[in-house]
Amino acid sequence: MSAVTDDHTVPDGVAPAGETGHPTEPMPRLWHITLSLSGPAAPLTDVRRGLEQLAHDHPFLLTSRYADDHVEIRYWEEARDLHDAAAVALRLWGEHRHTAKLPPWEIVGLEVIDRDTYHQRIAAGHGPLPATPVGVHPF
């Protein structure tokens, strides 16, 4: 989809041209992230405590589901494009692993979808249900 301003077509997600006549950087968009990790079994209390700390450190974290050997994290990320959102998501666990005392698990799944796609899936009865209740919960 595109917008028309002053007889110029500007793609969605890109700010209209400034005084120089050149488009500015793409505007940040919201991306729904689902990150899945797994690894050797860890004490459930440690996994929960780590996820609670991660939620505190990363305030956009919506919900986490966990077991002793895997976890699923769902949240919204603001980024210019899918590549930036995915890059941030792929770093999330590693950057917070030591401070949140998270298990040394590997990423085994990543889904990044834009806000419109997320809402289309929900409206059609497909995809993950809205993240309720928000928080850290066992599977």
PDB file of N, CA and C in Angstrom, residues 48-101:
ATOM      1  N   ARG A  48      11.881 -20.253  35.568  1.00  0.00           N
ATOM      2  CA  ARG A  48      10.860 -19.231  35.837  1.00  0.00           C
ATOM      3  C   ARG A  48      11.492 -17.937  36.325  1.00  0.00           C
ATOM      4  N   ARG A  49      12.414 -18.041  37.261  1.00  0.00           N
ATOM      5  CA  ARG A  49      13.061 -16.852  37.807  1.00  0.00           C
ATOM      6  C   ARG A  49      13.807 -16.099  36.699  1.00  0.00           C
ATOM      7  N   GLY A  50      14.488 -16.829  35.823  1.00  0.00           N
ATOM      8  CA  GLY A  50      15.192 -16.200  34.712  1.00  0.00           C
ATOM      9  C   GLY A  50      14.253 -15.498  33.754  1.00  0.00           C
ATOM     10  N   LEU A  51      13.120 -16.130  33.445  1.00  0.00           N
ATOM     11  CA  LEU A  51      12.144 -15.512  32.550  1.00  0.00           C
ATOM     12  C   LEU A  51      11.498 -14.281  33.185  1.00  0.00           C
ATOM     13  N   GLU A  52      11.260 -14.338  34.481  1.00  0.00           N
ATOM     14  CA  GLU A  52      10.714 -13.164  35.167  1.00  0.00           C
ATOM     15  C   GLU A  52      11.711 -12.008  35.125  1.00  0.00           C
ATOM     16  N   GLN A  53      12.997 -12.308  35.288  1.00  0.00           N
ATOM     17  CA  GLN A  53      14.017 -11.270  35.194  1.00  0.00           C
ATOM     18  C   GLN A  53      14.100 -10.724  33.772  1.00  0.00           C
ATOM     19  N   LEU A  54      14.016 -11.604  32.786  1.00  0.00           N
ATOM     20  CA  LEU A  54      14.021 -11.180  31.388  1.00  0.00           C
ATOM     21  C   LEU A  54      12.843 -10.249  31.110  1.00  0.00           C
ATOM     22  N   ALA A  55      11.663 -10.587  31.630  1.00  0.00           N
ATOM     23  CA  ALA A  55      10.482  -9.738  31.452  1.00  0.00           C
ATOM     24  C   ALA A  55      10.694  -8.374  32.097  1.00  0.00           C
ATOM     25  N   HIS A  56      11.388  -8.354  33.222  1.00  0.00           N
ATOM     26  CA  HIS A  56      11.694  -7.077  33.886  1.00  0.00           C
ATOM     27  C   HIS A  56      12.688  -6.260  33.054  1.00  0.00           C
ATOM     28  N   ASP A  57      13.701  -6.941  32.497  1.00  0.00           N
ATOM     29  CA  ASP A  57      14.735  -6.265  31.706  1.00  0.00           C
ATOM     30  C   ASP A  57      14.233  -5.837  30.334  1.00  0.00           C
ATOM     31  N   HIS A  58      13.278  -6.565  29.794  1.00  0.00           N
ATOM     32  CA  HIS A  58      12.751  -6.314  28.441  1.00  0.00           C
ATOM     33  C   HIS A  58      11.251  -6.053  28.588  1.00  0.00           C
ATOM     34  N   PRO A  59      10.850  -4.814  28.836  1.00  0.00           N
ATOM     35  CA  PRO A  59       9.467  -4.529  29.226  1.00  0.00           C
ATOM     36  C   PRO A  59       8.395  -4.845  28.182  1.00  0.00           C
ATOM     37  N   PHE A  60       8.772  -5.098  26.929  1.00  0.00           N
ATOM     38  CA  PHE A  60       7.756  -5.410  25.932  1.00  0.00           C
ATOM     39  C   PHE A  60       7.431  -6.896  25.896  1.00  0.00           C
ATOM     40  N   LEU A  61       8.049  -7.691  26.760  1.00  0.00           N
ATOM     41  CA  LEU A  61       7.771  -9.119  26.823  1.00  0.00           C
ATOM     42  C   LEU A  61       6.315  -9.319  27.238  1.00  0.00           C
ATOM     43  N   LEU A  62       5.553 -10.030  26.419  1.00  0.00           N
ATOM     44  CA  LEU A  62       4.143 -10.253  26.723  1.00  0.00           C
ATOM     45  C   LEU A  62       3.926 -11.494  27.553  1.00  0.00           C
ATOM     46  N   THR A  63       4.453 -12.593  27.029  1.00  0.00           N
ATOM     47  CA  THR A  63       4.200 -13.850  27.719  1.00  0.00           C
ATOM     48  C   THR A  63       5.343 -14.820  27.451  1.00  0.00           C
ATOM     49  N   SER A  64       5.578 -15.664  28.417  1.00  0.00           N
ATOM     50  CA  SER A  64       6.553 -16.748  28.284  1.00  0.00           C
ATOM     51  C   SER A  64       5.880 -18.014  28.780  1.00  0.00           C
ATOM     52  N   ARG A  65       6.097 -19.093  28.038  1.00  0.00           N
ATOM     53  CA  ARG A  65       5.662 -20.413  28.486  1.00  0.00           C
ATOM     54  C   ARG A  65       6.922 -21.248  28.602  1.00  0.00           C
ATOM     55  N   TYR A  66       6.984 -22.055  29.644  1.00  0.00           N
ATOM     56  CA  TYR A  66       8.238 -22.768  29.882  1.00  0.00           C
ATOM     57  C   TYR A  66       8.005 -24.173  30.411  1.00  0.00           C
ATOM     58  N   ALA A  67       9.000 -24.993  30.184  1.00  0.00           N
ATOM     59  CA  ALA A  67       9.115 -26.321  30.774  1.00  0.00           C
ATOM     60  C   ALA A  67      10.575 -26.442  31.194  1.00  0.00           C
ATOM     61  N   ASP A  68      10.982 -27.592  31.708  1.00  0.00           N
ATOM     62  CA  ASP A  68      12.363 -27.701  32.188  1.00  0.00           C
ATOM     63  C   ASP A  68      13.384 -27.765  31.052  1.00  0.00           C
ATOM     64  N   ASP A  69      12.910 -28.010  29.804  1.00  0.00           N
ATOM     65  CA  ASP A  69      13.871 -28.121  28.701  1.00  0.00           C
ATOM     66  C   ASP A  69      13.527 -27.272  27.467  1.00  0.00           C
ATOM     67  N   HIS A  70      12.500 -26.444  27.563  1.00  0.00           N
ATOM     68  CA  HIS A  70      12.183 -25.541  26.450  1.00  0.00           C
ATOM     69  C   HIS A  70      11.334 -24.363  26.924  1.00  0.00           C
ATOM     70  N   VAL A  71      11.335 -23.328  26.095  1.00  0.00           N
ATOM     71  CA  VAL A  71      10.595 -22.116  26.425  1.00  0.00           C
ATOM     72  C   VAL A  71      10.111 -21.464  25.133  1.00  0.00           C
ATOM     73  N   GLU A  72       8.989 -20.777  25.231  1.00  0.00           N
ATOM     74  CA  GLU A  72       8.478 -19.974  24.129  1.00  0.00           C
ATOM     75  C   GLU A  72       8.230 -18.573  24.673  1.00  0.00           C
ATOM     76  N   ILE A  73       8.797 -17.580  23.988  1.00  0.00           N
ATOM     77  CA  ILE A  73       8.681 -16.183  24.402  1.00  0.00           C
ATOM     78  C   ILE A  73       7.961 -15.424  23.295  1.00  0.00           C
ATOM     79  N   ARG A  74       6.949 -14.661  23.675  1.00  0.00           N
ATOM     80  CA  ARG A  74       6.197 -13.862  22.700  1.00  0.00           C
ATOM     81  C   ARG A  74       6.183 -12.409  23.163  1.00  0.00           C
ATOM     82  N   TYR A  75       6.467 -11.519  22.216  1.00  0.00           N
ATOM     83  CA  TYR A  75       6.485 -10.098  22.550  1.00  0.00           C
ATOM     84  C   TYR A  75       6.417  -9.257  21.290  1.00  0.00           C
ATOM     85  N   TRP A  76       6.246  -7.960  21.482  1.00  0.00           N
ATOM     86  CA  TRP A  76       6.241  -6.992  20.380  1.00  0.00           C
ATOM     87  C   TRP A  76       7.582  -6.279  20.358  1.00  0.00           C
ATOM     88  N   GLU A  77       8.103  -6.095  19.176  1.00  0.00           N
ATOM     89  CA  GLU A  77       9.375  -5.385  18.980  1.00  0.00           C
ATOM     90  C   GLU A  77       9.129  -4.243  17.992  1.00  0.00           C
ATOM     91  N   GLU A  78       9.711  -3.102  18.268  1.00  0.00           N
ATOM     92  CA  GLU A  78       9.631  -1.980  17.342  1.00  0.00           C
ATOM     93  C   GLU A  78      10.921  -1.937  16.531  1.00  0.00           C
ATOM     94  N   ALA A  79      10.792  -1.959  15.201  1.00  0.00           N
ATOM     95  CA  ALA A  79      11.966  -1.960  14.330  1.00  0.00           C
ATOM     96  C   ALA A  79      11.575  -1.408  12.961  1.00  0.00           C
ATOM     97  N   ARG A  80      12.586  -0.983  12.207  1.00  0.00           N
ATOM     98  CA  ARG A  80      12.349  -0.446  10.863  1.00  0.00           C
ATOM     99  C   ARG A  80      11.781  -1.491   9.920  1.00  0.00           C
ATOM    100  N   ASP A  81      12.334  -2.694   9.992  1.00  0.00           N
ATOM    101  CA  ASP A  81      11.912  -3.732   9.056  1.00  0.00           C
ATOM    102  C   ASP A  81      12.090  -5.102   9.695  1.00  0.00           C
ATOM    103  N   LEU A  82      11.681  -6.129   8.961  1.00  0.00           N
ATOM    104  CA  LEU A  82      11.751  -7.490   9.471  1.00  0.00           C
ATOM    105  C   LEU A  82      13.180  -7.887   9.828  1.00  0.00           C
ATOM    106  N   HIS A  83      14.136  -7.490   9.017  1.00  0.00           N
ATOM    107  CA  HIS A  83      15.533  -7.859   9.276  1.00  0.00           C
ATOM    108  C   HIS A  83      16.009  -7.328  10.624  1.00  0.00           C
ATOM    109  N   ASP A  84      15.682  -6.069  10.919  1.00  0.00           N
ATOM    110  CA  ASP A  84      16.078  -5.498  12.205  1.00  0.00           C
ATOM    111  C   ASP A  84      15.365  -6.192  13.371  1.00  0.00           C
ATOM    112  N   ALA A  85      14.059  -6.458  13.207  1.00  0.00           N
ATOM    113  CA  ALA A  85      13.302  -7.122  14.267  1.00  0.00           C
ATOM    114  C   ALA A  85      13.856  -8.520  14.537  1.00  0.00           C
ATOM    115  N   ALA A  86      14.170  -9.263  13.470  1.00  0.00           N
ATOM    116  CA  ALA A  86      14.721 -10.612  13.629  1.00  0.00           C
ATOM    117  C   ALA A  86      16.096 -10.570  14.288  1.00  0.00           C
ATOM    118  N   ALA A  87      16.917  -9.608  13.899  1.00  0.00           N
ATOM    119  CA  ALA A  87      18.258  -9.500  14.482  1.00  0.00           C
ATOM    120  C   ALA A  87      18.181  -9.244  15.987  1.00  0.00           C
ATOM    121  N   VAL A  88      17.285  -8.371  16.402  1.00  0.00           N
ATOM    122  CA  VAL A  88      17.116  -8.088  17.830  1.00  0.00           C
ATOM    123  C   VAL A  88      16.616  -9.342  18.548  1.00  0.00           C
ATOM    124  N   ALA A  89      15.647 -10.031  17.948  1.00  0.00           N
ATOM    125  CA  ALA A  89      15.091 -11.240  18.569  1.00  0.00           C
ATOM    126  C   ALA A  89      16.152 -12.322  18.733  1.00  0.00           C
ATOM    127  N   LEU A  90      17.005 -12.475  17.726  1.00  0.00           N
ATOM    128  CA  LEU A  90      18.038 -13.505  17.790  1.00  0.00           C
ATOM    129  C   LEU A  90      19.111 -13.207  18.837  1.00  0.00           C
ATOM    130  N   ARG A  91      19.229 -11.955  19.232  1.00  0.00           N
ATOM    131  CA  ARG A  91      20.208 -11.572  20.263  1.00  0.00           C
ATOM    132  C   ARG A  91      19.615 -11.564  21.663  1.00  0.00           C
ATOM    133  N   LEU A  92      18.293 -11.550  21.769  1.00  0.00           N
ATOM    134  CA  LEU A  92      17.629 -11.354  23.061  1.00  0.00           C
ATOM    135  C   LEU A  92      18.119 -12.315  24.140  1.00  0.00           C
ATOM    136  N   TRP A  93      18.060 -13.608  23.883  1.00  0.00           N
ATOM    137  CA  TRP A  93      18.429 -14.600  24.892  1.00  0.00           C
ATOM    138  C   TRP A  93      19.900 -14.478  25.272  1.00  0.00           C
ATOM    139  N   GLY A  94      20.753 -14.403  24.266  1.00  0.00           N
ATOM    140  CA  GLY A  94      22.189 -14.330  24.535  1.00  0.00           C
ATOM    141  C   GLY A  94      22.599 -13.087  25.304  1.00  0.00           C
ATOM    142  N   GLU A  95      21.996 -11.962  24.984  1.00  0.00           N
ATOM    143  CA  GLU A  95      22.360 -10.715  25.668  1.00  0.00           C
ATOM    144  C   GLU A  95      21.865 -10.677  27.103  1.00  0.00           C
ATOM    145  N   HIS A  96      20.813 -11.414  27.415  1.00  0.00           N
ATOM    146  CA  HIS A  96      20.257 -11.403  28.771  1.00  0.00           C
ATOM    147  C   HIS A  96      20.554 -12.692  29.537  1.00  0.00           C
ATOM    148  N   ARG A  97      21.214 -13.640  28.883  1.00  0.00           N
ATOM    149  CA  ARG A  97      21.416 -14.950  29.495  1.00  0.00           C
ATOM    150  C   ARG A  97      22.142 -14.876  30.832  1.00  0.00           C
ATOM    151  N   HIS A  98      23.218 -14.115  30.897  1.00  0.00           N
ATOM    152  CA  HIS A  98      23.990 -14.068  32.142  1.00  0.00           C
ATOM    153  C   HIS A  98      23.318 -13.209  33.206  1.00  0.00           C
ATOM    154  N   THR A  99      22.809 -12.033  32.822  1.00  0.00           N
ATOM    155  CA  THR A  99      22.205 -11.147  33.823  1.00  0.00           C
ATOM    156  C   THR A  99      20.904 -11.718  34.381  1.00  0.00           C
ATOM    157  N   ALA A 100      20.130 -12.434  33.546  1.00  0.00           N
ATOM    158  CA  ALA A 100      18.876 -13.031  34.008  1.00  0.00           C
ATOM    159  C   ALA A 100      19.069 -14.470  34.484  1.00  0.00           C
ATOM    160  N   LYS A 101      20.299 -14.979  34.361  1.00  0.00           N
ATOM    161  CA  LYS A 101      20.618 -16.358  34.757  1.00  0.00           C
ATOM    162  C   LYS A 101      19.725 -17.370  34.032  1.00  0.00           C
TER     163      LYS A 101
END
